[in-house]
PDB file of C-alpha atoms and ligand atoms in Angstrom:
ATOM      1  CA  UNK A   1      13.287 -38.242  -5.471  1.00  0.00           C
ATOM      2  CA  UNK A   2      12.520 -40.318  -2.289  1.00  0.00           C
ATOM      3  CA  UNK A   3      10.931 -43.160  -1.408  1.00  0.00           C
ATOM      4  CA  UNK A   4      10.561 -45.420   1.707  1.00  0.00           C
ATOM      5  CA  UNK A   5       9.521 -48.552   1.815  1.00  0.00           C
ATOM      6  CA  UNK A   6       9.173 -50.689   5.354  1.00  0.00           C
ATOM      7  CA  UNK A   7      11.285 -48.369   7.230  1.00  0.00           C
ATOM      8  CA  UNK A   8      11.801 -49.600  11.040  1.00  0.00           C
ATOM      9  CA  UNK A   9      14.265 -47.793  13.806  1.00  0.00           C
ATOM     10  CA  UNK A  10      14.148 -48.176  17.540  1.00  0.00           C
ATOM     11  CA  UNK A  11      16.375 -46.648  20.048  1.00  0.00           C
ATOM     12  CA  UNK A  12      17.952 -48.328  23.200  1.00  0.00           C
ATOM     13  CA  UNK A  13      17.178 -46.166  26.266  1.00  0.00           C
ATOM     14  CA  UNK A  14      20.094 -45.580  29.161  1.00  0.00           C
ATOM     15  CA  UNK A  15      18.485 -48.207  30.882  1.00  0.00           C
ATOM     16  CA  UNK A  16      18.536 -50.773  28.349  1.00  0.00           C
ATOM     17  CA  UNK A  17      15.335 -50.950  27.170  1.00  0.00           C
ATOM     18  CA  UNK A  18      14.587 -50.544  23.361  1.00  0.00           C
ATOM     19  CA  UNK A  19      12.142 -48.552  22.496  1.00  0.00           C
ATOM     20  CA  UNK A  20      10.525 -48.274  18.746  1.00  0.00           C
ATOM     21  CA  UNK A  21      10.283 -45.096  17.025  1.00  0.00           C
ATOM     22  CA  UNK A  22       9.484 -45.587  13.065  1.00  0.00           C
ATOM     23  CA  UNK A  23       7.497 -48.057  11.513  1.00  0.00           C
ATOM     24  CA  UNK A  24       6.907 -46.193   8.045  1.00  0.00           C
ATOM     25  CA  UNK A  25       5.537 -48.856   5.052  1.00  0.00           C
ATOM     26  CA  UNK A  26       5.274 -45.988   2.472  1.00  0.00           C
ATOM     27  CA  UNK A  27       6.231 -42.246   2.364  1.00  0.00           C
ATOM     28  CA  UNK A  28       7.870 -40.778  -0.800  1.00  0.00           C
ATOM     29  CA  UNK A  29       7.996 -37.188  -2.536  1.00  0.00           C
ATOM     30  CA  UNK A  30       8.470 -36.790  -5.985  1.00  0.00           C
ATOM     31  CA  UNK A  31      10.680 -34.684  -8.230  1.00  0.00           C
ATOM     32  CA  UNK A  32      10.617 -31.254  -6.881  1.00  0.00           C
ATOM     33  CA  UNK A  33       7.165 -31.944  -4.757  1.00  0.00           C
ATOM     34  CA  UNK A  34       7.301 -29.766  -1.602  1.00  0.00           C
ATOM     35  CA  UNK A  35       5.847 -31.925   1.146  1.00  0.00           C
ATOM     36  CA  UNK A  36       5.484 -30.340   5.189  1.00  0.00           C
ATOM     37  CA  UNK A  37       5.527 -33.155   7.875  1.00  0.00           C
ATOM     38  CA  UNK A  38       4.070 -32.142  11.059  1.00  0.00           C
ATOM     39  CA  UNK A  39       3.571 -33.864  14.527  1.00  0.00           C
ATOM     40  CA  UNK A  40       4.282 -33.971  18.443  1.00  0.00           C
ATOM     41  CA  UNK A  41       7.405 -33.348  20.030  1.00  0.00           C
ATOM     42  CA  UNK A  42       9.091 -36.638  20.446  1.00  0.00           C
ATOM     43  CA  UNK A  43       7.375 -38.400  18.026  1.00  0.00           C
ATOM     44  CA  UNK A  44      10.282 -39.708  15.170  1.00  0.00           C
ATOM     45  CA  UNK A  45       9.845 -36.500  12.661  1.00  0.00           C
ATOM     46  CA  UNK A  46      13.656 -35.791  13.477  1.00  0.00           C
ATOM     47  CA  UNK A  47      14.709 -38.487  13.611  1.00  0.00           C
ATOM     48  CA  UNK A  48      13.259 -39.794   9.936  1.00  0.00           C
ATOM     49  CA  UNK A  49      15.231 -36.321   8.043  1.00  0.00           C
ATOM     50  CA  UNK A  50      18.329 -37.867   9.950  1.00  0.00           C
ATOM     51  CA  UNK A  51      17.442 -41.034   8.120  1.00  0.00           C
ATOM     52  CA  UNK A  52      16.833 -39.738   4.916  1.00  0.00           C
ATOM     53  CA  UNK A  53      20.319 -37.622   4.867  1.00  0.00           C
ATOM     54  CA  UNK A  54      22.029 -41.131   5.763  1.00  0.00           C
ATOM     55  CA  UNK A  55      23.012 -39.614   9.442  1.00  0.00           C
ATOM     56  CA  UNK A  56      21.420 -42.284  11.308  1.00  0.00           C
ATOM     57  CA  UNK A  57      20.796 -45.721   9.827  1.00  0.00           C
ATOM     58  CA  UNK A  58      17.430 -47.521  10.030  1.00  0.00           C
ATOM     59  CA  UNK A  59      16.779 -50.829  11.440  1.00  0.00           C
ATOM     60  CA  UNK A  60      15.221 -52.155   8.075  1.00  0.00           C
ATOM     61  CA  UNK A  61      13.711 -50.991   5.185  1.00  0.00           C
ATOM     62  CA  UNK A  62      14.518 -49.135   1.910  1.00  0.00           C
ATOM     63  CA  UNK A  63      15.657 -45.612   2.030  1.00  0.00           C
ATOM     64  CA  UNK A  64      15.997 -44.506  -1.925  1.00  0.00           C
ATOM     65  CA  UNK A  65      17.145 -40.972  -2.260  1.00  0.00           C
ATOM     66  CA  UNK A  66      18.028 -39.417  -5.590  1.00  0.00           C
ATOM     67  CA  UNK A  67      17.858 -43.140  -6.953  1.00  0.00           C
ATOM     68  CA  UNK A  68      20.460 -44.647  -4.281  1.00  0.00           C
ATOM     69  CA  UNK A  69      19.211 -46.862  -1.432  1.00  0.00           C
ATOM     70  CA  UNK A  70      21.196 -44.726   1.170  1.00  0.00           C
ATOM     71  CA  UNK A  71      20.193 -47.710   3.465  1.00  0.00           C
ATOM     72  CA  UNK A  72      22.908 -49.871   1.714  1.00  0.00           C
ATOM     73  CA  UNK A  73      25.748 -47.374   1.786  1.00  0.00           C
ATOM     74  CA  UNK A  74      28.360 -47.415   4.292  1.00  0.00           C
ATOM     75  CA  UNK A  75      28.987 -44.093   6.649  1.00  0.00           C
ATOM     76  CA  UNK A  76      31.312 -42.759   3.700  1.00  0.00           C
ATOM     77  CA  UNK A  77      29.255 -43.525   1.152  1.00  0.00           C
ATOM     78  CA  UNK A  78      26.376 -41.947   3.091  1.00  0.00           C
ATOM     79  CA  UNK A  79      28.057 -39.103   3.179  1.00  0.00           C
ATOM     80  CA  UNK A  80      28.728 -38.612  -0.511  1.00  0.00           C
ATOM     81  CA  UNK A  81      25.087 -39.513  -1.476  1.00  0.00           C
ATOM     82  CA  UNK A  82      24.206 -36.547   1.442  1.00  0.00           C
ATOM     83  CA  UNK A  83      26.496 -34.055  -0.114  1.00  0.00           C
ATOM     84  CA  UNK A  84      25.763 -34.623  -4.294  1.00  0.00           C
ATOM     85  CA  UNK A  85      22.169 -34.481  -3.413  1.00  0.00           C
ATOM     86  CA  UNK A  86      20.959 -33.093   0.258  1.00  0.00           C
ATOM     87  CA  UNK A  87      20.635 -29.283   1.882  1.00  0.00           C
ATOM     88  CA  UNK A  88      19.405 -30.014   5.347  1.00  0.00           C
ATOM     89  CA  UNK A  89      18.600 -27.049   7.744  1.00  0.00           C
ATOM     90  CA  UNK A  90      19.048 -28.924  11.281  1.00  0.00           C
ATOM     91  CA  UNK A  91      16.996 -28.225  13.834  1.00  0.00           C
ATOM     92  CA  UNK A  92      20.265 -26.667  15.962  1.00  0.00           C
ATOM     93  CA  UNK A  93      21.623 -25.006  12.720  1.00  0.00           C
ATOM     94  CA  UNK A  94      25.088 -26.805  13.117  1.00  0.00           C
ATOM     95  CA  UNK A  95      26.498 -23.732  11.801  1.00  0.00           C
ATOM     96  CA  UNK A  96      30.696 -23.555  11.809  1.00  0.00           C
ATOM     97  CA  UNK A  97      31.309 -20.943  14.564  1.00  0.00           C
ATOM     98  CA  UNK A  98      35.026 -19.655  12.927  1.00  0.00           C
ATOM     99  CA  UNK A  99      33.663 -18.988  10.012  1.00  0.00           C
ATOM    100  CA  UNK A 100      31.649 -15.874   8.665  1.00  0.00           C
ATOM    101  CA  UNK A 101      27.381 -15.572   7.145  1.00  0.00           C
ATOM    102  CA  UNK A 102      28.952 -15.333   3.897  1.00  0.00           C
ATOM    103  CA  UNK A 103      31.562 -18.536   4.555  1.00  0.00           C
ATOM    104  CA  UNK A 104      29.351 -20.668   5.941  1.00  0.00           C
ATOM    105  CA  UNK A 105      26.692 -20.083   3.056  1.00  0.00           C
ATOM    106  CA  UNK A 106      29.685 -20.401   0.433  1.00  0.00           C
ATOM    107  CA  UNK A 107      30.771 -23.653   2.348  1.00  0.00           C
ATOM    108  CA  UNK A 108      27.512 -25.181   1.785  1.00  0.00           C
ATOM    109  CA  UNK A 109      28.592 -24.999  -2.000  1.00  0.00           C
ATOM    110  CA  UNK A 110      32.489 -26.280  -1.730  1.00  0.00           C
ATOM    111  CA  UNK A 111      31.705 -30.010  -0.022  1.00  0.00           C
ATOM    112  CA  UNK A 112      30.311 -32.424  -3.498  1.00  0.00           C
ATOM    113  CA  UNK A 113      31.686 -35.851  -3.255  1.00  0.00           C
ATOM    114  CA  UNK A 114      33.177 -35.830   0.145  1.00  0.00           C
ATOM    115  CA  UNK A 115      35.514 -33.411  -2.170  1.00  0.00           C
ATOM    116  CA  UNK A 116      36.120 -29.802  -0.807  1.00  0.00           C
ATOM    117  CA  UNK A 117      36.276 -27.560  -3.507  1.00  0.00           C
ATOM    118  CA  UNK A 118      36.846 -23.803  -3.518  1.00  0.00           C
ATOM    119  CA  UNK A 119      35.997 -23.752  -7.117  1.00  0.00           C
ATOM    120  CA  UNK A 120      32.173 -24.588  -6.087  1.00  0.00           C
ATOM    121  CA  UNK A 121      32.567 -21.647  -4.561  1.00  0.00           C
ATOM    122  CA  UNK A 122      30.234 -18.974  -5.726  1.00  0.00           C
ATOM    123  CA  UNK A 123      30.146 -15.656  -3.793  1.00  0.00           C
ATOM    124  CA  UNK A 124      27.512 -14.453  -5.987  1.00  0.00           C
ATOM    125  CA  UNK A 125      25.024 -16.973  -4.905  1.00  0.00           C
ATOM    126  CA  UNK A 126      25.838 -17.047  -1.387  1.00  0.00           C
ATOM    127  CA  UNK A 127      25.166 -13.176  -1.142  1.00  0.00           C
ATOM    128  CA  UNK A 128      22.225 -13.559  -3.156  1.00  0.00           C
ATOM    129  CA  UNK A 129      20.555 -16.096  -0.527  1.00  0.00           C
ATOM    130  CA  UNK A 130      21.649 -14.075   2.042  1.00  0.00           C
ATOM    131  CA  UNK A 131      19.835 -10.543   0.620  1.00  0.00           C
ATOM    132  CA  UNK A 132      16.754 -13.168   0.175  1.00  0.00           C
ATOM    133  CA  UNK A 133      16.514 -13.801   4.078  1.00  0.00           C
ATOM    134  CA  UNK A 134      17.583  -9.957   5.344  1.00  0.00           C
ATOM    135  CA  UNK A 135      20.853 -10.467   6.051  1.00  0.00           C
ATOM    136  CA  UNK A 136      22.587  -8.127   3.766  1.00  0.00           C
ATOM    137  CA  UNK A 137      24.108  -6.574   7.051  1.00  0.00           C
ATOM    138  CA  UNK A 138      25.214  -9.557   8.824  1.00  0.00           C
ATOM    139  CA  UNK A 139      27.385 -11.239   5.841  1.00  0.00           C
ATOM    140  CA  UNK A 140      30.436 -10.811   7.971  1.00  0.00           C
ATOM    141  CA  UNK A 141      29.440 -11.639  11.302  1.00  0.00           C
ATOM    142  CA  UNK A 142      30.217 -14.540  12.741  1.00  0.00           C
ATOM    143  CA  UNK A 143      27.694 -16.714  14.293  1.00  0.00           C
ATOM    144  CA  UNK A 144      28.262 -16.414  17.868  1.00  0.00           C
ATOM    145  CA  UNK A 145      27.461 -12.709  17.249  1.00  0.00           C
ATOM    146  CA  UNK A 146      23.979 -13.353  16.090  1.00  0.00           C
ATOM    147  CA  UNK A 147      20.878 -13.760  16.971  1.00  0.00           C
ATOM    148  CA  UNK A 148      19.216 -17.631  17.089  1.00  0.00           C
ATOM    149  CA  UNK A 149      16.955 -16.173  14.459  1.00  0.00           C
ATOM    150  CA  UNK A 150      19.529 -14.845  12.217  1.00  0.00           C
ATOM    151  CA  UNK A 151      21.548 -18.291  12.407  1.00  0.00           C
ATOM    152  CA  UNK A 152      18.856 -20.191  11.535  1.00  0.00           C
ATOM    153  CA  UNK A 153      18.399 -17.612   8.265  1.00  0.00           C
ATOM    154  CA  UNK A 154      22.139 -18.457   7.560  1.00  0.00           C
ATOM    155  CA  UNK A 155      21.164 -22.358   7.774  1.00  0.00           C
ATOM    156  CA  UNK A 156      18.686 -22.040   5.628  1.00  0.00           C
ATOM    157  CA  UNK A 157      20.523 -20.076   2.833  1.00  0.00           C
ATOM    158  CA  UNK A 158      23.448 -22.558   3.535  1.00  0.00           C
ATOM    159  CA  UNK A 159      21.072 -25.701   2.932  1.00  0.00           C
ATOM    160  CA  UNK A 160      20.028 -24.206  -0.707  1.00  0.00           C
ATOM    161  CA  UNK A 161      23.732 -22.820  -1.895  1.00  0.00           C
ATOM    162  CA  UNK A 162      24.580 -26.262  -3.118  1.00  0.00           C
ATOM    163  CA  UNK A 163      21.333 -26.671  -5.030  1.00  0.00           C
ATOM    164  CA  UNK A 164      20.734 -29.752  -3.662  1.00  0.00           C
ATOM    165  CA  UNK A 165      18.237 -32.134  -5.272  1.00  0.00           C
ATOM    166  CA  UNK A 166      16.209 -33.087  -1.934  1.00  0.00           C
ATOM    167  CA  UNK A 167      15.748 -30.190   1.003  1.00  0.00           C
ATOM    168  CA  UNK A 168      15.104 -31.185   4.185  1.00  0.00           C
ATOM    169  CA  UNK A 169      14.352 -28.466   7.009  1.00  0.00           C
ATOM    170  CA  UNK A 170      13.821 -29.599  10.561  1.00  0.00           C
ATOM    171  CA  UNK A 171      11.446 -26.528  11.405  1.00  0.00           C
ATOM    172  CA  UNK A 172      13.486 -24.033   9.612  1.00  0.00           C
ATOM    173  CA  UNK A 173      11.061 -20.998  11.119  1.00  0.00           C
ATOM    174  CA  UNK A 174      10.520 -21.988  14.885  1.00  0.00           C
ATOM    175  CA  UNK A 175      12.762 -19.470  16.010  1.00  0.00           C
ATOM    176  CA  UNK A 176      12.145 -16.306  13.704  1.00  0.00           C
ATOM    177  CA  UNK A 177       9.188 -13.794  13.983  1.00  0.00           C
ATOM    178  CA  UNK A 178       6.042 -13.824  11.096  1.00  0.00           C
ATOM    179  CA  UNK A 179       7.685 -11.632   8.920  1.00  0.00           C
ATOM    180  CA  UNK A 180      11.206 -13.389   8.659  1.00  0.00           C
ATOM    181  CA  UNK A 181       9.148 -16.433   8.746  1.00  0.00           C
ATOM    182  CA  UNK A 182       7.570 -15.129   5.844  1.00  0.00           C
ATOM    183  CA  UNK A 183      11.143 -14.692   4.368  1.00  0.00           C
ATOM    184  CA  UNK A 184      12.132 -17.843   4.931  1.00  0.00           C
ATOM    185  CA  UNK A 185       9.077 -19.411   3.246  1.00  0.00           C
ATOM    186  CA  UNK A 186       9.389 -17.735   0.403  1.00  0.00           C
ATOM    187  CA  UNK A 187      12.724 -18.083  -0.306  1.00  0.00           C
ATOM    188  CA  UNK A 188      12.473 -22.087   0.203  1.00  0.00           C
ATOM    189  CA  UNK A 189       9.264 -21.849  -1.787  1.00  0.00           C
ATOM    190  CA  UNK A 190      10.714 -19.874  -4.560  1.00  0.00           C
ATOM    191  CA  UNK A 191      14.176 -21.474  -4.560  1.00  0.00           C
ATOM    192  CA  UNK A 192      12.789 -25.265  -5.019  1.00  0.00           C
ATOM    193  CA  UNK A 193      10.434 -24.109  -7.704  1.00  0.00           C
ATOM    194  CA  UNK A 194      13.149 -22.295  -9.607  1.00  0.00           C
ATOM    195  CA  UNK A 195      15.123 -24.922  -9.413  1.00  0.00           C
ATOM    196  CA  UNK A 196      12.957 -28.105  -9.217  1.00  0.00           C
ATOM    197  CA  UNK A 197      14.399 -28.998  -5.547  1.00  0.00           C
ATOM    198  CA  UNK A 198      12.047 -31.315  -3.669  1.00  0.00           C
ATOM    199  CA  UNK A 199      11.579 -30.492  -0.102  1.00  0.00           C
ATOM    200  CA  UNK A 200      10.510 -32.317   3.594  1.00  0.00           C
ATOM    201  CA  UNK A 201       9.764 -29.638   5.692  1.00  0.00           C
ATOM    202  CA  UNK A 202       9.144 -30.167   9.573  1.00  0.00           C
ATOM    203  CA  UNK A 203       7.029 -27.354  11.349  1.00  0.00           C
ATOM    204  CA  UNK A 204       4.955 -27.196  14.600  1.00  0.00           C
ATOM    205  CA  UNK A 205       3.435 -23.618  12.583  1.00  0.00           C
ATOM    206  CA  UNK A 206       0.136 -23.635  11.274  1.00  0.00           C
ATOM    207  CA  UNK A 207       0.799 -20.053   9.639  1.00  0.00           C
ATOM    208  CA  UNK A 208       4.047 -22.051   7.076  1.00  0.00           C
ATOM    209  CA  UNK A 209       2.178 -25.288   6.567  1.00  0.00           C
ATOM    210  CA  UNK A 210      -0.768 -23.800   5.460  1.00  0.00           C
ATOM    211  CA  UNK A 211       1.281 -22.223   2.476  1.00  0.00           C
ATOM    212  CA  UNK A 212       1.925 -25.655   0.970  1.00  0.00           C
ATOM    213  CA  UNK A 213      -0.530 -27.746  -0.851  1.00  0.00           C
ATOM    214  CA  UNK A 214       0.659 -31.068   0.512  1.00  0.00           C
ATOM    215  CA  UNK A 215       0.766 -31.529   4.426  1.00  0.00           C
ATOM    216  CA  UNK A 216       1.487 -35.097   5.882  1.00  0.00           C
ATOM    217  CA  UNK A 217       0.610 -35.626   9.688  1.00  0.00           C
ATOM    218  CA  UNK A 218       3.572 -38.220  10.991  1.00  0.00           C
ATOM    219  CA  UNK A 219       0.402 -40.220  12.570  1.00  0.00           C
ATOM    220  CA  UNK A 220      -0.680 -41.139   8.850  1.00  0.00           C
ATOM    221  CA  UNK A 221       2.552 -42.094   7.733  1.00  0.00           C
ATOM    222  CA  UNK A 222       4.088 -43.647  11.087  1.00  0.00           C
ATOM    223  CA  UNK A 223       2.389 -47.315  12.458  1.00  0.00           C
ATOM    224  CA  UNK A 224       3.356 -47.225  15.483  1.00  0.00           C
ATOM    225  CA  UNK A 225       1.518 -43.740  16.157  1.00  0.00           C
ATOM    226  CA  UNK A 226      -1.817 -45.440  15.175  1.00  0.00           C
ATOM    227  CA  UNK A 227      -1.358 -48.255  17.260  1.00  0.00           C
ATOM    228  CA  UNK A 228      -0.730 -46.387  19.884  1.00  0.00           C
TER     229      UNK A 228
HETATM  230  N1  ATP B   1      20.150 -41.201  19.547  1.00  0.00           N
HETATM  231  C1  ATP B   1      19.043 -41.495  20.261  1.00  0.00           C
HETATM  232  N2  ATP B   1      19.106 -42.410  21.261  1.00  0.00           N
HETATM  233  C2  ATP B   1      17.988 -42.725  21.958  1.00  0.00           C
HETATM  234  N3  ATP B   1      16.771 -42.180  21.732  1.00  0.00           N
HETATM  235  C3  ATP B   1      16.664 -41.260  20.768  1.00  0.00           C
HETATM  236  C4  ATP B   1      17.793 -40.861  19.981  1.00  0.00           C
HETATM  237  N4  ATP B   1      17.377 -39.944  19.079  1.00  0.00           N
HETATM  238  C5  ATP B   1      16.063 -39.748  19.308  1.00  0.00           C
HETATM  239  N5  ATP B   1      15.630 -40.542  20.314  1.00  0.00           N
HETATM  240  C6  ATP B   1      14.235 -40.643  20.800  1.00  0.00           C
HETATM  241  O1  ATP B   1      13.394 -40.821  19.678  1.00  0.00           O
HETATM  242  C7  ATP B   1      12.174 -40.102  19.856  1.00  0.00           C
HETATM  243  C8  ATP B   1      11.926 -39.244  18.643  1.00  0.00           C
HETATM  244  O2  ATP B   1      12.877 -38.170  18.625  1.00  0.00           O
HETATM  245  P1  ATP B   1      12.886 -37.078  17.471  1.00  0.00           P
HETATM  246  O3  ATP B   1      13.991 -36.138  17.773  1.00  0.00           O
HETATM  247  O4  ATP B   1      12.913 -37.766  16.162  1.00  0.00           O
HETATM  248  O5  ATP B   1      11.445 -36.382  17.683  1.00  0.00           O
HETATM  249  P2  ATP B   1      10.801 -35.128  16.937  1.00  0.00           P
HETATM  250  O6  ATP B   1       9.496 -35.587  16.357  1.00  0.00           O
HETATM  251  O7  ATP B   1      11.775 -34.526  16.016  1.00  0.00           O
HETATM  252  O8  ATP B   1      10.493 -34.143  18.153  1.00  0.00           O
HETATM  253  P3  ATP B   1      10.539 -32.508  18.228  1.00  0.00           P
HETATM  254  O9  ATP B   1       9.255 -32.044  17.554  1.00  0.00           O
HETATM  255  O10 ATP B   1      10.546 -32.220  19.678  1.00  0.00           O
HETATM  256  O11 ATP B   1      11.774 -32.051  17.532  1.00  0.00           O
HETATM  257  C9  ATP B   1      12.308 -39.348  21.166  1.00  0.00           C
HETATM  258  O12 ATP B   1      11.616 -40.048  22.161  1.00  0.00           O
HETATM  259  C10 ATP B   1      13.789 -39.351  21.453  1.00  0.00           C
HETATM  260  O13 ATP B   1      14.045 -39.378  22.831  1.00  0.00           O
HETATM  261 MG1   MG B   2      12.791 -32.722  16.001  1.00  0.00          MG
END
């Protein structure tokens, strides 16, 4: 489902300098494998799920997702790639403030192919995801009327409405409390094994990462961190 070969990005600082982040040679999941990828603050772990979705671009190296090198792609054709095959839960939820719980959840199933479709629509589902992470109550609310916690419950149902071959969740439980963590676990856990999704899942939480079988420390998979 994804593999990475030779991946290299480095950012230019305000003043100029450039300073490396990546330097992956190997890191790949398999058909609906759930892998957790944990490390410090700062160290690239963001920055390689905006890789992988084709929202930032890498210096070098192979990026294949879903059997497309998303590397090659131009910003259009990332895009389509993203939307046939990706459910991301961003670390700041991104969630669209006009809309409702229930709209934003059912958007997350209208956008295939750069296409927006109210066909893909399926209110069943999006309700469905919703129930799964407590938020019967909240389907109408909009998201500047809930709490951090409950937006990043609607992100998460959002990133899984599409059933998206590849998940990736930039620490889709740092702002919830154990037992909607729980919730949230579960319902990624259950929802990629139902329906084969692989996952990348960032967390700083001992409590989720322990719950999966394969945990990756960015050190391993990251040069630079073991040079440094
Ligand atoms: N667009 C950018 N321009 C310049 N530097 C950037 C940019 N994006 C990220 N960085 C730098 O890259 C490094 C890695 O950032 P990233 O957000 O990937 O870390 P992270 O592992 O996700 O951290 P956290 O656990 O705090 O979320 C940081 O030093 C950050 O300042
Ligand atoms: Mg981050």
């Amino acid at each position: 489902m994804l593999e990475i070969t030779n991946l290299k990005k480095s950012f230019r600082q305000p003043n100029g300098e450039i300073v490396e982040i990546l330097d992956v040679p190997q890191y790949s999941v398999a058909n609906g494998e759930q892998a957790v990828l944990v490390g410090a603050s700062g160290g690239g772990k963001t920055t390689l799920l905006h890789i992988i979705a084709g929202i930032t671009v890498a210096d070098q190296g192979k990026v294949i997702v879903a059997g497309s090198d998303i590397s090659k792609f131009s910003e259009s054709g990332r895009d389509r790639v993203r939307s046939m095959n990706i459910g991301y839960v961003f670390q700041t939820f991104n969630l669209l403030p006009a809309f409702s719980a229930l709209e934003n959840v059912e958007l997350g199933m209208a956008f295939s192919g750069s296409i927006f479709s109210n066909s893909k629509r399926n209110p069943k589902r999006a309700k469905q995801l919703l129930d799964q992470v407590g938020l019967s109550h909240r389907m109408h609310s909009k998201p500047s009327t809930m709490s951090v916690g409950e937006q990043q419950r609607v992100a998460v149902a959002r990133a899984l409405a599409n059933r998206p071959k590849l998940l990736l969740a930039d620490e889709p439980t740092a702002n919830v409390d154990p037992a909607n963590q729980q919730q949230i676990v579960d319902l990624i856990q259950n929802c990629c094994r139902e329906e084969n999704i692989a996952m990348v899942m960032v967390t700083h939480s001992v409590e989720v990462s322990k719950q999966f079988s394969r945990v990756d420390e960015l050190n391993d998979i990251n040069h630079l961190m073991q040079k440094a």
